[in-house]
Amino acid sequence: YALLSFDIDFFKRINDSFGHAAGDQVLKKVAVVMTKAVREGDAVYRLGGEEFLVVLPQIDPAMALGIGERIRHQVKALDLHGLAPDGGVTISAGLFVSDPDQPLPFDAALAMADGALYLSKQQGRDRLTVA
C-alpha cells in the first residue's frame, strides 16, 4: 500500500482574503480533483483543516507517484478566481510506499508520509517528496 499526504499551500491566505465560505469551496474543489484522480478502491480522506490523505492499496511505487503527481498538477490547474489569491492553489505532498515484504504499521507509514510532506514544504512547496 501507499499513503499520499497533501496540504493546500498557504490555505490561511484564502480564508483571510476571501472568507471561510471561499475556503470551503476550495476544499470541495480540491477534494473532487483527488477523488477523480484515484483508482476504484482507493480512498481520499480530509484529516482536518487543509490536509488530506489518500490511501492506495495494492500499488507499486511508480503508479503511486504518478497518481500523486496527477493530483498535484490537476489541483494547480483549477480555476479558482474569486476564491483564492492569484486565482489558484498549489499543494505540497508526501508519499510513502510500504514494502510488501515488510509492511509498516499504518501509524508509522502515516508518519513517514507526513515527514515527506513537511520536506516538500521546506523545499519550496508545490511539490511531491517521496519518503
Coordinates of N, CA and C in Angstrom, one line a residue:
Y1 N 0.8 -1.2 0.0 CA 0.0 0.0 0.0 C 0.9 1.2 0.0
A2 N 0.2 2.4 -0.3 CA 0.9 3.7 -0.3 C 0.0 4.7 0.3
L3 N 0.7 5.7 0.9 CA -0.1 6.8 1.5 C 0.5 8.1 0.9
L4 N -0.5 8.9 0.5 CA -0.1 10.3 0.0 C -0.7 11.3 1.0
S5 N 0.1 12.1 1.5 CA -0.3 13.1 2.5 C -0.2 14.5 1.7
F6 N -1.3 15.2 1.7 CA -1.4 16.5 1.0 C -1.8 17.6 1.9
D7 N -1.2 18.8 1.6 CA -1.6 20.1 2.3 C -1.8 21.1 1.2
I8 N -2.9 21.9 1.3 CA -3.0 23.0 0.4 C -2.1 24.1 0.8
D9 N -1.2 24.6 -0.1 CA -0.2 25.6 0.3 C -0.9 26.9 0.6
F10 N -0.5 27.5 1.7 CA -0.9 28.8 2.2 C -2.4 29.0 2.2
F11 N -3.1 28.0 2.7 CA -4.5 28.0 2.8 C -5.1 29.1 3.6
K12 N -4.4 29.5 4.7 CA -4.9 30.5 5.6 C -5.1 31.8 4.8
R13 N -4.3 32.1 3.8 CA -4.5 33.3 3.0 C -5.8 33.3 2.3
I14 N -6.3 32.1 1.9 CA -7.6 32.1 1.2 C -8.7 32.5 2.2
N15 N -8.7 32.0 3.4 CA -9.7 32.3 4.4 C -9.6 33.8 4.8
D16 N -8.3 34.3 5.0 CA -8.1 35.7 5.4 C -8.5 36.7 4.3
S17 N -8.3 36.3 3.0 CA -8.5 37.2 1.9 C -10.0 37.1 1.3
F18 N -10.5 35.9 1.3 CA -11.8 35.7 0.6 C -12.9 35.2 1.6
G19 N -12.5 34.8 2.8 CA -13.5 34.4 3.8 C -13.6 32.8 3.8
H20 N -14.2 32.4 4.9 CA -14.3 30.9 5.1 C -15.2 30.2 4.1
A21 N -16.2 30.9 3.6 CA -17.1 30.3 2.6 C -16.2 30.0 1.3
A22 N -15.4 30.9 0.9 CA -14.5 30.6 -0.2 C -13.5 29.5 0.1
G23 N -13.0 29.5 1.3 CA -12.1 28.4 1.7 C -12.8 27.0 1.6
D24 N -14.1 27.0 2.1 CA -14.8 25.8 2.0 C -15.0 25.3 0.5
Q25 N -15.2 26.3 -0.4 CA -15.4 25.9 -1.8 C -14.1 25.4 -2.4
V26 N -13.0 26.0 -2.0 CA -11.7 25.5 -2.4 C -11.4 24.1 -2.0
L27 N -11.7 23.8 -0.7 CA -11.6 22.4 -0.1 C -12.4 21.4 -0.9
K28 N -13.6 21.8 -1.3 CA -14.5 20.9 -2.0 C -14.0 20.7 -3.4
K29 N -13.5 21.7 -4.1 CA -12.9 21.5 -5.4 C -11.7 20.7 -5.4
V30 N -10.8 20.9 -4.4 CA -9.6 20.0 -4.3 C -10.0 18.6 -4.1
A31 N -11.0 18.4 -3.2 CA -11.4 17.0 -2.9 C -12.0 16.3 -4.1
V32 N -12.7 17.0 -5.0 CA -13.2 16.5 -6.2 C -12.1 16.0 -7.1
V33 N -11.1 16.9 -7.3 CA -9.9 16.5 -8.1 C -9.3 15.2 -7.6
M34 N -9.1 15.2 -6.3 CA -8.5 14.0 -5.7 C -9.3 12.7 -5.9
T35 N -10.6 12.8 -5.7 CA -11.4 11.6 -5.8 C -11.5 11.1 -7.2
K36 N -11.4 12.1 -8.2 CA -11.4 11.7 -9.6 C -10.1 11.1 -10.1
A37 N -9.0 11.5 -9.4 CA -7.7 11.1 -9.9 C -7.2 9.7 -9.4
V38 N -8.0 9.2 -8.4 CA -7.6 7.9 -7.8 C -8.3 6.7 -8.5
R39 N -7.9 5.5 -8.2 CA -8.5 4.3 -8.8 C -9.7 3.9 -7.9
E40 N -10.5 3.0 -8.5 CA -11.6 2.4 -7.7 C -10.9 1.6 -6.6
G41 N -11.4 1.8 -5.4 CA -10.8 1.0 -4.2 C -9.8 1.9 -3.4
D42 N -9.4 3.0 -4.0 CA -8.5 3.9 -3.3 C -9.4 4.8 -2.4
A43 N -8.9 5.5 -1.4 CA -9.7 6.3 -0.5 C -9.1 7.6 -0.3
V44 N -9.9 8.7 -0.3 CA -9.4 10.0 0.0 C -10.1 10.5 1.3
Y45 N -9.3 11.0 2.2 CA -9.8 11.5 3.5 C -9.3 12.9 3.7
R46 N -10.2 13.7 4.3 CA -9.7 15.0 4.8 C -9.4 14.8 6.3
L47 N -8.1 15.1 6.6 CA -7.7 14.8 8.0 C -8.0 16.0 8.9
G48 N -8.3 17.1 8.3 CA -8.6 18.3 9.1 C -7.9 19.5 8.5
G49 N -8.6 20.7 8.7 CA -8.0 21.9 8.0 C -7.9 21.7 6.5
E50 N -6.7 21.9 6.0 CA -6.4 21.8 4.6 C -5.6 20.5 4.3
E51 N -5.6 19.6 5.2 CA -4.8 18.4 5.0 C -5.6 17.2 4.6
F52 N -5.1 16.5 3.5 CA -5.8 15.3 3.0 C -4.9 14.1 3.0
L53 N -5.5 12.9 3.1 CA -4.7 11.7 3.0 C -5.4 10.8 1.9
V54 N -4.5 10.2 1.0 CA -5.0 9.3 0.0 C -4.4 8.0 0.3
V55 N -5.2 6.9 0.5 CA -4.8 5.6 0.8 C -4.9 4.8 -0.5
L56 N -3.8 4.2 -0.9 CA -3.7 3.5 -2.2 C -3.3 2.0 -1.9
P57 N -4.2 1.1 -1.8 CA -3.9 -0.2 -1.5 C -3.3 -0.9 -2.8
Q58 N -2.5 -1.9 -2.6 CA -2.0 -2.8 -3.7 C -1.5 -1.9 -4.9
I59 N -0.5 -1.2 -4.7 CA 0.0 -0.3 -5.7 C 1.6 -0.4 -5.7
D60 N 2.1 -0.2 -6.9 CA 3.6 -0.2 -7.0 C 4.0 1.3 -6.9
P61 N 5.3 1.5 -6.5 CA 5.8 2.9 -6.3 C 5.6 3.8 -7.5
A62 N 5.9 3.3 -8.7 CA 5.7 4.2 -9.9 C 4.3 4.7 -10.1
M63 N 3.3 3.8 -9.9 CA 1.9 4.1 -10.1 C 1.5 5.1 -9.0
A64 N 1.9 4.9 -7.7 CA 1.6 5.8 -6.6 C 2.2 7.2 -6.9
L65 N 3.4 7.3 -7.4 CA 4.0 8.5 -7.7 C 3.2 9.2 -8.8
G66 N 2.8 8.4 -9.8 CA 2.0 9.0 -10.9 C 0.7 9.6 -10.5
I67 N 0.0 8.9 -9.6 CA -1.3 9.4 -9.1 C -1.0 10.7 -8.3
G68 N 0.0 10.7 -7.4 CA 0.3 11.9 -6.6 C 0.6 13.1 -7.5
E69 N 1.4 12.9 -8.5 CA 1.8 14.0 -9.4 C 0.5 14.4 -10.3
R70 N -0.3 13.5 -10.7 CA -1.5 13.8 -11.4 C -2.4 14.7 -10.5
I71 N -2.6 14.4 -9.3 CA -3.4 15.2 -8.3 C -2.7 16.6 -8.2
R72 N -1.4 16.6 -8.0 CA -0.8 17.9 -7.8 C -1.0 18.8 -9.0
H73 N -0.8 18.3 -10.2 CA -0.9 19.1 -11.4 C -2.4 19.5 -11.7
Q74 N -3.3 18.6 -11.4 CA -4.7 18.9 -11.6 C -5.2 20.0 -10.6
V75 N -4.8 19.9 -9.4 CA -5.1 21.0 -8.4 C -4.6 22.3 -8.8
K76 N -3.3 22.3 -9.3 CA -2.7 23.5 -9.7 C -3.4 24.1 -10.9
A77 N -4.1 23.3 -11.7 CA -4.8 23.8 -12.9 C -6.2 24.3 -12.6
L78 N -6.7 24.1 -11.4 CA -8.0 24.5 -11.1 C -8.2 26.0 -11.2
D79 N -9.3 26.4 -11.8 CA -9.6 27.9 -11.9 C -10.3 28.3 -10.7
L80 N -9.7 29.0 -9.8 CA -10.2 29.4 -8.5 C -10.3 30.9 -8.4
H81 N -10.5 31.6 -9.5 CA -10.6 33.1 -9.5 C -11.8 33.4 -8.6
G82 N -11.6 34.4 -7.8 CA -12.7 34.8 -6.8 C -12.7 34.0 -5.6
L83 N -11.9 32.9 -5.5 CA -11.9 32.1 -4.3 C -10.5 32.0 -3.7
A84 N -9.5 32.3 -4.4 CA -8.1 32.2 -3.9 C -7.2 33.3 -4.5
P85 N -6.2 33.8 -3.7 CA -5.3 34.7 -4.3 C -4.6 34.2 -5.5
D86 N -4.4 35.0 -6.5 CA -3.8 34.6 -7.8 C -4.7 33.6 -8.6
G87 N -5.9 33.4 -8.1 CA -6.9 32.5 -8.9 C -6.6 31.0 -8.9
G88 N -5.7 30.6 -8.0 CA -5.5 29.2 -7.9 C -4.7 28.8 -6.7
V89 N -4.5 27.5 -6.5 CA -3.7 27.0 -5.3 C -2.8 25.9 -5.8
T90 N -1.8 25.7 -5.0 CA -0.9 24.5 -5.2 C -1.0 23.6 -3.9
I91 N -0.5 22.4 -4.1 CA -0.4 21.6 -2.9 C 1.0 21.0 -2.7
S92 N 1.3 20.7 -1.5 CA 2.6 20.0 -1.2 C 2.2 18.6 -0.8
A93 N 3.0 17.6 -1.1 CA 2.6 16.3 -0.8 C 3.8 15.4 -0.4
G94 N 3.5 14.4 0.4 CA 4.5 13.4 0.8 C 3.9 12.0 0.5
L95 N 4.8 11.2 -0.1 CA 4.4 9.8 -0.5 C 5.2 8.8 0.3
F96 N 4.6 7.8 0.9 CA 5.2 6.7 1.4 C 4.6 5.4 0.8
V97 N 5.5 4.6 0.3 CA 5.1 3.3 -0.3 C 5.7 2.2 0.6
S98 N 4.8 1.4 1.1 CA 5.1 0.3 2.0 C 5.8 -0.9 1.2
D99 N 6.8 -1.5 1.8 CA 7.4 -2.7 1.2 C 6.4 -3.8 1.5
P100 N 6.0 -4.5 0.4 CA 5.0 -5.6 0.6 C 5.6 -6.7 1.4
D101 N 6.9 -6.9 1.4 CA 7.5 -8.0 2.2 C 7.7 -7.6 3.7
Q102 N 7.7 -6.3 4.0 CA 7.9 -5.9 5.4 C 7.0 -4.6 5.6
P103 N 5.7 -4.8 5.5 CA 4.8 -3.6 5.7 C 4.9 -3.0 7.0
L104 N 4.9 -1.6 7.0 CA 4.9 -0.9 8.3 C 3.5 -0.8 8.8
P105 N 3.3 -0.7 10.1 CA 2.0 -0.4 10.7 C 1.5 0.9 10.1
F106 N 0.2 1.1 10.0 CA -0.4 2.3 9.4 C 0.1 3.6 10.1
D107 N 0.2 3.6 11.4 CA 0.6 4.9 12.0 C 2.1 5.2 11.7
A108 N 2.9 4.3 11.6 CA 4.3 4.5 11.2 C 4.4 5.0 9.7
A109 N 3.6 4.3 8.9 CA 3.5 4.7 7.4 C 3.0 6.2 7.3
L110 N 2.0 6.5 8.1 CA 1.5 7.9 8.1 C 2.5 8.9 8.5
A111 N 3.3 8.5 9.5 CA 4.3 9.4 10.0 C 5.4 9.6 8.9
M112 N 5.7 8.6 8.1 CA 6.7 8.7 7.0 C 6.1 9.6 5.9
A113 N 4.8 9.4 5.6 CA 4.2 10.3 4.5 C 4.2 11.7 5.0
D114 N 3.8 12.0 6.3 CA 3.8 13.3 6.8 C 5.2 14.0 6.8
G115 N 6.2 13.2 7.2 CA 7.5 13.7 7.2 C 8.0 14.1 5.8
A116 N 7.6 13.3 4.8 CA 7.9 13.7 3.4 C 7.1 15.0 3.0
L117 N 5.9 15.1 3.4 CA 5.1 16.3 3.2 C 5.8 17.5 3.7
Y118 N 6.3 17.4 4.9 CA 6.9 18.6 5.5 C 8.2 18.9 4.8
L119 N 8.9 17.9 4.3 CA 10.1 18.2 3.4 C 9.7 19.0 2.2
S120 N 8.5 18.6 1.6 CA 8.0 19.3 0.4 C 7.8 20.8 0.7
K121 N 7.3 21.1 1.9 CA 7.0 22.5 2.3 C 8.4 23.2 2.5
Q122 N 9.3 22.5 3.2 CA 10.6 23.1 3.4 C 11.4 23.4 2.2
Q123 N 11.1 22.6 1.1 CA 11.9 22.8 -0.1 C 11.2 23.7 -1.1
G124 N 10.1 24.4 -0.7 CA 9.5 25.4 -1.5 C 8.1 25.2 -1.9
R125 N 7.5 24.1 -1.5 CA 6.1 23.8 -1.7 C 5.8 23.5 -3.2
D126 N 4.6 23.2 -3.5 CA 4.2 22.8 -4.9 C 5.0 21.7 -5.4
R127 N 5.2 20.6 -4.6 CA 6.0 19.5 -5.0 C 5.6 18.3 -4.2
L128 N 6.0 17.1 -4.7 CA 5.8 15.8 -4.0 C 7.1 15.2 -3.7
T129 N 7.3 14.9 -2.4 CA 8.5 14.3 -1.9 C 8.2 12.8 -1.5
V130 N 9.1 11.9 -1.9 CA 8.9 10.5 -1.6 C 9.7 10.2 -0.3
A131 N 9.1 9.6 0.6 CA 9.8 9.2 1.9 C 10.8 8.1 1.6

